[in-house]
């Protein structure tokens, strides 16, 4: 009796322990692994999960060999060979949640002749990007004279041809359409439409940047390969053998050769012969797939690419050009509420600071170098505490002032997210967030932009000819800038260019201005301790200036230093701050 109970107890304990081990695997590495595997095409998932388990097991064994007692669990989670990188990346993105460099992409299709890489879902990257969780960014690269085998996806695809040329074919509503694409073309492949394409160039890679609008599982997309064999695995081979035989009225042997393990195994992107390429190209031109011409065809069904770079720029001057396509100019975009634009910023110039009234902007750097600044008012508690020092001090200050650190006070501090831009960088600008992009001095900066929720969106410029601040009425100007309206107007009216402006380095007379600024600062700050100055510089370096303007001013007032400052200077400074989003 007693022994039976003990046995039962023992059994129960063992079972619990087993469950705990299993769930800890799920919770930690398993979870991360599983998530990583979710990004793989479905036919690779089983293997991916298997690899994860093996990796996990190996790591655990290594840990045990080292025998470091209690810290096992901690290390295993924090310093695992691949997971360490990932954590670093997460921290990095905690600081700059809107910026994704080339390394942030994961390969979802790997093939000898090319690849498809995708960013992970936005809502996983940052809470602040939950609003666009239904969209993903992917980049396809296909070698010269290669062919991307037919598949369909459970997401709509809006693609921009960044480089090269090719032929795209889609089968939709029972009709096959082929069209040629080249650099600067936009095309749409709707969810479920069987799509394939070829790089028809003999030397250049074909590069397509895409937005995937997911409509099945938010933020997730899958490729389905019908034609295929071993790699890519044809989904047809997953039906029962008897079903396959009945469906195709043929022998298992033949099925095996067509869809099965003995079928195609060269991957998703395969090499094509010159003849095959010629035939595909011929097909596309004979079907007249050159995109919609104005006027649109009678039934409004425009299918085919839209040549963005052949249009007149909507904004253009010596500092840059902006080409835009929306649902009105390109009907295919209407179903997706996305607009696509291309900005070519001249070396040394910049876009005028602006914000979007409704759209989320996803920008992909097609070519060139430069940097961007995005001004973000969101308080990021977790990343602040990670950064220790500054961040913590700030929240302490807030507490001293009687507000809990949860409380948000409007107009009290912004974060400037700075991004170095180079080919392949993606940055996201949320609704209403002011931003600017600056081209490096020695290279143009070419950016492809997808604006999500584009309908009724308006670009609101904060500097240049159509500066919205100029539209404030006299009283509003005087009250909000604490300066005479004339003075405000002088500053606001200084730039005549529209949309694109001279950049911070290019600007003529810039040195003079800097000298003047320095003089002013010197006068104002005269006698301030070296330490304070250092602190400021540090803050600037960190790109953080939450409430600093305010704080500085308060300090100055307390110390009675305020008196010497002219109102004009102050107004100019406030304006500059607003316009360039710098403090
Ligand atoms: C961008 O502008 C430069 C001239 O400033 C031009 O040479 C280049 O071709 C343009 N890029 C595109 C993609 O149109």
XYZ file of C-alpha atoms in Angstrom, residues 2-573:
572
model
C 2.603 2.484 1.159
C 5.087 1.403 -1.470
C 2.426 1.696 -4.143
C 1.841 5.284 -3.087
C 5.532 6.026 -3.212
C 5.742 4.575 -6.665
C 2.843 6.742 -7.753
C 4.428 9.805 -6.231
C 7.694 9.032 -7.917
C 5.918 8.577 -11.202
C 4.122 11.862 -10.826
C 7.340 13.655 -10.011
C 9.035 12.166 -13.010
C 6.173 13.163 -15.253
C 6.233 16.698 -13.960
C 9.960 16.929 -14.429
C 9.552 15.667 -17.960
C 6.902 18.229 -18.674
C 9.055 20.960 -17.182
C 11.976 20.039 -19.397
C 9.753 20.017 -22.428
C 8.169 23.327 -21.617
C 11.446 24.997 -20.795
C 12.623 24.013 -24.252
C 9.501 25.536 -25.709
C 9.802 28.671 -23.633
C 13.367 29.563 -24.308
C 15.332 28.407 -27.246
C 12.471 26.415 -28.596
C 10.396 29.490 -28.860
C 13.053 31.496 -30.548
C 13.920 28.625 -32.790
C 10.331 28.003 -33.670
C 9.920 31.635 -34.515
C 12.977 31.561 -36.673
C 11.551 28.549 -38.448
C 8.238 30.245 -39.044
C 9.965 32.485 -41.494
C 11.066 29.551 -43.576
C 8.974 28.290 -46.426
C 6.772 25.517 -45.123
C 8.690 22.784 -46.856
C 11.814 23.694 -44.915
C 10.218 24.044 -41.544
C 10.400 20.490 -40.331
C 14.115 20.445 -41.046
C 14.607 23.815 -39.449
C 12.938 22.720 -36.232
C 15.012 19.574 -36.277
C 18.189 21.603 -36.638
C 17.100 23.832 -33.803
C 16.675 20.854 -31.539
C 20.056 19.476 -32.486
C 21.734 22.809 -31.951
C 20.001 23.118 -28.642
C 21.094 19.674 -27.579
C 24.700 20.340 -28.553
C 24.769 23.548 -26.640
C 23.303 21.948 -23.596
C 25.960 19.256 -23.682
C 28.709 21.812 -23.986
C 27.313 23.681 -21.042
C 27.241 20.545 -18.984
C 30.822 19.748 -19.862
C 31.864 23.126 -18.659
C 29.834 22.449 -15.555
C 29.218 25.958 -14.415
C 26.556 25.164 -11.888
C 23.627 27.481 -11.526
C 24.481 29.813 -14.300
C 23.711 27.226 -16.967
C 20.248 28.293 -17.661
C 21.186 31.929 -17.838
C 24.106 31.419 -20.181
C 22.272 29.092 -22.387
C 19.682 31.691 -22.999
C 21.942 34.658 -23.253
C 25.097 33.559 -24.980
C 24.092 30.761 -27.293
C 26.107 31.014 -30.470
C 23.342 32.338 -32.676
C 20.970 33.659 -30.061
C 23.602 36.054 -28.735
C 23.619 37.840 -32.047
C 19.913 37.997 -32.039
C 19.760 39.512 -28.614
C 22.294 42.084 -29.589
C 20.193 42.875 -32.563
C 17.118 43.221 -30.415
C 18.908 45.648 -28.158
C 20.125 47.564 -31.125
C 16.600 47.760 -32.376
C 15.359 48.795 -28.975
C 17.409 51.892 -29.458
C 16.535 52.366 -33.088
C 13.246 50.585 -33.590
C 12.673 52.018 -37.044
C 15.935 51.099 -38.705
C 16.879 47.772 -40.236
C 20.211 47.259 -41.917
C 21.101 44.487 -44.325
C 21.878 42.121 -41.479
C 18.341 42.352 -40.157
C 17.067 40.353 -43.110
C 16.645 36.614 -42.997
C 16.844 34.349 -45.949
C 13.516 32.718 -46.658
C 14.598 31.255 -49.981
C 18.165 30.175 -50.496
C 19.111 28.970 -53.917
C 22.234 28.685 -55.987
C 20.893 31.245 -58.419
C 19.552 33.768 -55.958
C 17.638 34.385 -52.783
C 14.623 35.939 -51.151
C 15.321 37.730 -47.891
C 12.699 39.124 -45.553
C 12.572 41.298 -42.463
C 10.842 39.689 -39.546
C 7.306 40.884 -38.803
C 7.237 44.495 -37.670
C 5.245 43.813 -34.525
C 8.012 41.472 -33.400
C 10.664 44.067 -34.079
C 8.995 46.770 -32.003
C 5.726 47.444 -30.243
C 5.703 50.815 -31.942
C 5.262 49.087 -35.280
C 2.161 47.107 -34.385
C 0.190 49.317 -36.744
C 1.811 47.722 -39.774
C 1.905 44.155 -38.596
C 0.105 43.053 -41.745
C 2.995 44.074 -43.951
C 6.367 42.501 -44.529
C 9.390 43.632 -46.484
C 11.258 41.230 -48.748
C 13.989 41.493 -51.338
C 14.418 39.097 -54.232
C 17.774 38.766 -55.936
C 18.084 36.569 -59.005
C 21.264 35.921 -60.952
C 21.599 36.754 -64.629
C 19.568 34.393 -66.791
C 17.821 32.651 -63.949
C 14.220 31.598 -63.480
C 12.123 31.797 -60.326
C 9.790 28.791 -60.419
C 6.009 29.316 -60.247
C 4.425 29.627 -56.849
C 1.607 31.429 -55.158
C 1.620 33.168 -51.813
C -1.037 33.946 -49.253
C -0.135 37.641 -49.399
C -0.375 40.398 -51.977
C 2.970 41.458 -53.342
C 3.827 44.973 -54.475
C 7.247 45.018 -56.069
C 9.634 47.714 -57.221
C 12.427 46.782 -59.612
C 15.558 48.197 -58.054
C 17.949 46.835 -60.620
C 18.041 44.765 -63.788
C 15.316 43.546 -66.081
C 13.134 40.530 -66.541
C 9.811 38.998 -67.408
C 7.011 38.442 -64.913
C 4.063 36.155 -65.541
C 0.943 35.894 -63.419
C -2.053 33.644 -63.807
C -5.141 35.274 -62.417
C -8.816 34.627 -63.125
C -7.771 31.901 -65.514
C -5.697 34.255 -67.633
C -1.989 34.255 -68.071
C -0.253 37.588 -68.500
C 3.400 38.136 -69.138
C 5.101 41.469 -69.060
C 8.609 42.787 -69.163
C 9.959 44.680 -66.191
C 12.988 46.880 -65.776
C 14.537 49.219 -63.242
C 11.973 51.722 -61.996
C 8.920 49.541 -62.667
C 6.252 48.808 -60.088
C 4.099 45.705 -60.366
C 1.509 43.928 -58.271
C 1.092 40.193 -57.884
C -2.111 39.512 -55.961
C -2.384 36.795 -53.333
C -3.061 33.397 -54.810
C -2.048 34.343 -58.340
C 0.484 31.867 -59.627
C 3.529 33.960 -60.401
C 6.886 33.265 -61.948
C 9.634 35.405 -63.323
C 12.926 35.373 -65.103
C 15.988 37.561 -65.109
C 16.415 38.098 -68.832
C 19.663 40.013 -68.587
C 22.904 38.223 -69.309
C 25.024 40.169 -66.872
C 23.072 42.084 -64.263
C 21.361 40.714 -61.194
C 17.638 41.307 -60.950
C 16.780 42.936 -57.627
C 13.176 43.506 -56.568
C 12.169 45.169 -53.300
C 8.696 44.135 -52.223
C 6.022 44.789 -49.711
C 3.991 41.734 -48.819
C 0.521 42.563 -47.638
C -0.458 39.543 -45.577
C -4.106 38.588 -45.536
C -4.124 35.182 -43.890
C -2.055 35.137 -40.720
C -1.162 38.741 -39.828
C 2.492 39.331 -40.603
C 3.120 35.864 -42.005
C 3.350 34.688 -45.544
C 3.987 31.364 -47.208
C 5.063 30.260 -50.623
C 3.220 27.371 -52.218
C 4.993 25.488 -54.969
C 2.813 23.373 -57.236
C 5.310 22.676 -59.954
C 8.387 21.333 -58.232
C 9.715 18.077 -56.947
C 12.217 17.531 -54.239
C 13.422 21.128 -53.924
C 11.234 23.088 -53.923
C 8.972 20.397 -52.650
C 5.740 20.303 -54.594
C 2.711 20.508 -52.379
C 1.007 18.109 -54.775
C 3.136 15.283 -53.471
C 1.631 15.769 -50.041
C -1.724 14.417 -51.110
C -2.188 10.700 -50.549
C -0.797 8.552 -53.288
C -4.259 7.236 -54.106
C -5.601 10.769 -54.433
C -2.719 11.745 -56.682
C -3.272 8.690 -58.870
C -6.969 9.429 -59.113
C -6.432 13.118 -59.787
C -3.901 12.620 -62.560
C -4.908 9.199 -63.786
C -1.343 8.036 -63.890
C 1.116 5.683 -62.226
C 2.886 6.309 -58.934
C 6.175 6.014 -60.718
C 5.447 8.903 -63.001
C 4.043 10.986 -60.207
C 7.193 10.366 -58.257
C 9.281 11.647 -61.146
C 7.112 14.720 -61.598
C 6.178 15.922 -58.134
C 8.020 13.523 -55.915
C 11.445 12.858 -54.493
C 12.860 12.128 -57.910
C 11.639 15.455 -59.284
C 13.326 18.855 -59.655
C 15.915 19.494 -56.995
C 17.730 22.608 -58.136
C 15.831 24.931 -55.841
C 13.433 27.827 -56.228
C 15.678 29.895 -58.510
C 17.199 27.877 -61.341
C 19.394 28.595 -64.309
C 17.748 28.942 -67.717
C 19.312 28.663 -71.145
C 19.627 31.589 -73.463
C 16.931 30.120 -75.696
C 14.498 29.678 -72.840
C 15.062 33.256 -71.790
C 14.531 34.463 -75.340
C 11.250 32.591 -75.526
C 10.004 34.036 -72.250
C 10.919 37.498 -73.403
C 9.233 36.966 -76.738
C 6.061 35.804 -75.006
C 5.961 38.916 -72.868
C 6.335 41.298 -75.784
C 3.863 39.469 -78.015
C 1.271 39.635 -75.271
C 1.822 43.346 -75.257
C 2.503 43.382 -71.559
C 4.040 46.797 -71.373
C 1.865 48.182 -68.693
C -1.121 50.441 -68.745
C -1.255 53.331 -71.141
C -3.392 56.337 -70.751
C -6.328 56.271 -71.250
C -6.865 53.132 -69.251
C -8.456 50.155 -70.976
C -12.279 50.261 -71.030
C -12.872 47.891 -68.123
C -10.381 49.550 -65.885
C -8.523 46.290 -65.474
C -4.984 47.455 -65.765
C -2.500 44.708 -65.299
C 1.145 45.014 -65.866
C 3.906 47.147 -64.552
C 3.970 50.887 -64.139
C 7.116 52.663 -65.131
C 7.653 55.107 -62.315
C 10.900 56.612 -63.529
C 9.426 57.395 -66.947
C 6.937 59.776 -65.365
C 7.528 63.416 -64.645
C 8.796 63.905 -61.126
C 6.130 65.357 -58.844
C 8.811 67.393 -57.150
C 12.145 68.202 -58.681
C 14.987 70.667 -58.435
C 18.758 70.581 -58.404
C 18.713 68.966 -54.965
C 16.589 65.977 -55.854
C 13.578 64.466 -57.574
C 10.545 62.655 -56.282
C 8.535 60.265 -58.475
C 5.219 59.096 -57.140
C 2.624 56.487 -58.084
C -0.654 56.058 -56.284
C -3.997 54.400 -56.934
C -4.982 57.173 -59.326
C -1.967 56.871 -61.562
C -1.631 53.091 -61.205
C -4.893 51.276 -60.673
C -3.337 48.068 -59.390
C -2.329 49.878 -56.227
C -5.919 50.769 -55.375
C -6.733 47.398 -53.823
C -3.839 47.656 -51.454
C -3.970 51.244 -50.249
C -0.268 51.562 -50.921
C 1.578 54.213 -52.863
C 5.087 53.825 -54.184
C 7.590 56.582 -54.691
C 11.219 57.014 -55.571
C 13.386 59.800 -54.224
C 16.696 60.614 -55.839
C 18.491 63.007 -53.501
C 21.487 64.786 -55.001
C 24.851 64.266 -53.313
C 25.152 66.675 -50.394
C 21.464 67.627 -50.433
C 18.560 66.566 -48.293
C 14.824 66.143 -48.336
C 12.941 68.953 -46.647
C 11.851 67.804 -43.190
C 8.293 66.513 -43.441
C 5.733 64.167 -41.947
C 2.936 62.035 -43.347
C -0.570 62.673 -42.105
C -1.845 59.112 -42.377
C 0.685 56.858 -43.968
C 3.383 54.670 -42.532
C 6.402 54.969 -44.730
C 8.662 52.035 -45.423
C 11.829 53.137 -47.178
C 14.372 50.900 -48.856
C 17.718 52.352 -49.884
C 18.270 51.312 -53.473
C 21.625 52.994 -53.957
C 23.981 55.454 -52.384
C 24.892 56.607 -48.915
C 23.560 59.077 -46.447
C 21.691 59.305 -43.210
C 18.226 59.870 -41.887
C 16.761 61.376 -38.770
C 13.353 60.389 -37.478
C 11.915 62.293 -34.552
C 10.004 60.114 -32.184
C 7.998 61.304 -29.183
C 7.427 57.854 -27.724
C 8.872 57.207 -24.317
C 10.706 53.985 -24.415
C 10.850 52.854 -20.835
C 12.584 49.569 -21.377
C 15.338 50.856 -23.586
C 15.934 53.755 -21.254
C 16.549 51.510 -18.326
C 18.897 49.422 -20.446
C 20.953 52.442 -21.152
C 21.368 53.152 -17.494
C 22.940 56.538 -16.757
C 21.102 59.203 -18.624
C 17.818 57.440 -19.029
C 17.571 56.488 -15.417
C 18.439 59.921 -14.242
C 15.709 61.311 -16.323
C 13.029 59.100 -14.949
C 14.254 59.845 -11.440
C 13.870 63.489 -12.174
C 10.380 62.874 -13.324
C 9.584 61.095 -10.132
C 11.003 63.866 -8.050
C 8.743 66.214 -9.841
C 5.861 64.188 -8.576
C 4.888 62.519 -11.818
C 5.138 58.791 -12.097
C 7.441 57.656 -14.854
C 4.425 56.211 -16.644
C 2.924 59.599 -17.114
C 3.406 61.218 -20.457
C 3.508 64.919 -20.790
C 2.941 66.371 -24.217
C 5.767 68.418 -25.637
C 8.330 67.160 -23.154
C 11.074 65.611 -25.145
C 11.616 63.696 -28.310
C 14.042 61.058 -29.289
C 15.987 61.461 -32.498
C 16.536 58.191 -34.233
C 19.546 58.544 -36.479
C 20.256 56.033 -39.155
C 23.232 55.658 -41.395
C 21.878 54.697 -44.767
C 23.510 52.495 -47.340
C 22.284 50.143 -49.992
C 19.796 47.692 -48.545
C 18.938 49.633 -45.373
C 15.248 49.791 -44.536
C 13.753 52.456 -42.310
C 10.201 52.985 -41.219
C 8.608 56.319 -40.451
C 5.392 56.079 -38.441
C 2.394 58.340 -38.959
C 3.006 61.950 -38.019
C 6.694 61.504 -37.219
C 8.870 64.233 -38.752
C 11.891 62.958 -40.645
C 14.610 63.979 -43.021
C 16.959 62.073 -45.324
C 20.374 63.463 -46.220
C 22.571 62.255 -49.080
C 26.272 61.799 -48.441
C 28.533 64.429 -49.929
C 29.960 62.138 -52.539
C 26.957 60.087 -53.639
C 23.321 60.485 -54.530
C 20.884 58.781 -52.211
C 18.187 56.796 -53.994
C 15.299 55.608 -51.875
C 12.267 53.497 -52.767
C 9.318 54.331 -50.525
C 6.200 52.327 -49.911
C 3.551 54.337 -48.158
C 1.022 52.180 -46.372
C -2.497 53.446 -45.823
C -1.836 55.942 -48.526
C -5.333 57.053 -49.341
C -5.918 60.633 -48.311
C -2.386 60.819 -46.994
C -0.731 64.168 -47.228
C 2.955 65.017 -47.055
C 3.367 67.997 -44.777
C 6.583 69.924 -45.310
C 8.196 71.718 -42.390
C 10.673 73.723 -44.422
C 11.081 74.994 -47.952
C 8.635 76.666 -50.266
C 5.481 74.919 -49.088
C 6.372 74.986 -45.435
C 3.202 74.405 -43.461
C 4.386 76.596 -40.600
C 4.034 79.612 -42.862
C 0.301 79.024 -42.876
C -0.079 79.672 -39.158
C -1.827 82.974 -38.613
C -0.082 85.945 -37.022
C -1.387 85.454 -33.531
C -0.578 81.775 -33.505
C 2.939 82.464 -34.706
C 3.502 85.163 -32.133
C 2.140 83.085 -29.282
C 3.731 79.763 -30.087
C 7.172 81.057 -30.986
C 7.248 83.882 -28.433
C 8.502 86.218 -31.133
C 7.163 88.793 -33.527
C 5.382 87.325 -36.499
C 7.736 89.240 -38.829
C 10.734 87.581 -37.302
C 9.120 84.198 -37.613
C 8.250 84.887 -41.216
C 11.797 85.852 -41.959
C 13.081 82.495 -40.799
C 10.300 80.510 -42.395
C 10.646 82.277 -45.708
C 14.395 81.915 -46.024
C 14.281 78.728 -48.094
C 12.670 79.031 -51.497
C 13.263 75.471 -52.738
C 10.482 72.950 -52.601
C 10.834 69.405 -51.339
C 14.601 69.077 -51.564
C 17.082 71.463 -49.973
C 20.817 71.955 -49.714
C 22.155 69.563 -47.109
C 23.897 70.475 -43.878
C 27.357 70.354 -45.460
C 26.604 71.722 -48.886
C 24.878 74.829 -47.719
C 26.850 77.880 -48.743
C 27.780 80.289 -46.049
C 27.331 77.467 -43.653
C 30.619 78.138 -42.001
C 29.629 81.701 -41.305
C 26.457 80.526 -39.753
C 28.228 77.998 -37.627
C 30.588 80.649 -36.420
C 27.705 82.874 -35.561
C 26.000 80.048 -33.722
C 29.149 79.377 -31.794
C 29.494 82.981 -30.886
C 25.970 83.041 -29.643
C 26.419 79.906 -27.664
C 29.686 81.143 -26.252
C 28.049 84.339 -25.102
C 25.108 82.597 -23.641
C 26.966 79.879 -21.907
C 29.850 82.032 -20.829
C 31.248 80.803 -17.558
C 29.439 77.504 -17.559
C 31.420 74.631 -16.259
C 33.320 72.358 -18.553
C 31.485 69.436 -17.066
C 28.129 70.731 -18.195
C 29.365 71.193 -21.687
C 30.683 67.687 -21.733
C 27.393 66.398 -20.550
C 25.637 68.169 -23.354
C 27.986 66.784 -25.890
C 27.451 63.344 -24.511
C 23.746 63.726 -24.800
C 24.092 64.887 -28.304
C 26.224 61.936 -29.160
C 23.652 59.610 -27.754
C 21.026 61.260 -29.822
C 18.858 61.911 -26.810
C 17.622 65.208 -25.735
C 14.407 64.514 -23.938
C 13.214 67.729 -22.444
C 16.662 69.118 -22.629
C 15.765 72.411 -24.177
C 13.275 72.923 -21.471
C 15.601 71.829 -18.736
C 18.395 73.997 -19.941
C 16.129 76.945 -20.072
C 14.896 76.316 -16.579
C 18.414 76.049 -15.354
C 19.312 79.246 -17.007
C 16.359 80.992 -15.565
C 17.230 79.794 -12.126
C 20.748 80.981 -12.524
C 19.600 84.289 -13.805
C 21.424 83.895 -17.070
C 18.379 84.275 -19.153
C 18.329 88.040 -19.285
C 21.045 88.517 -21.879
C 19.364 86.559 -24.610
C 17.564 88.348 -27.364
C 14.090 87.231 -28.197
C 15.017 87.087 -31.799
C 17.732 84.582 -31.137
C 15.375 82.537 -29.118
C 12.742 82.502 -31.794
C 15.249 81.525 -34.405
C 16.487 78.748 -32.211
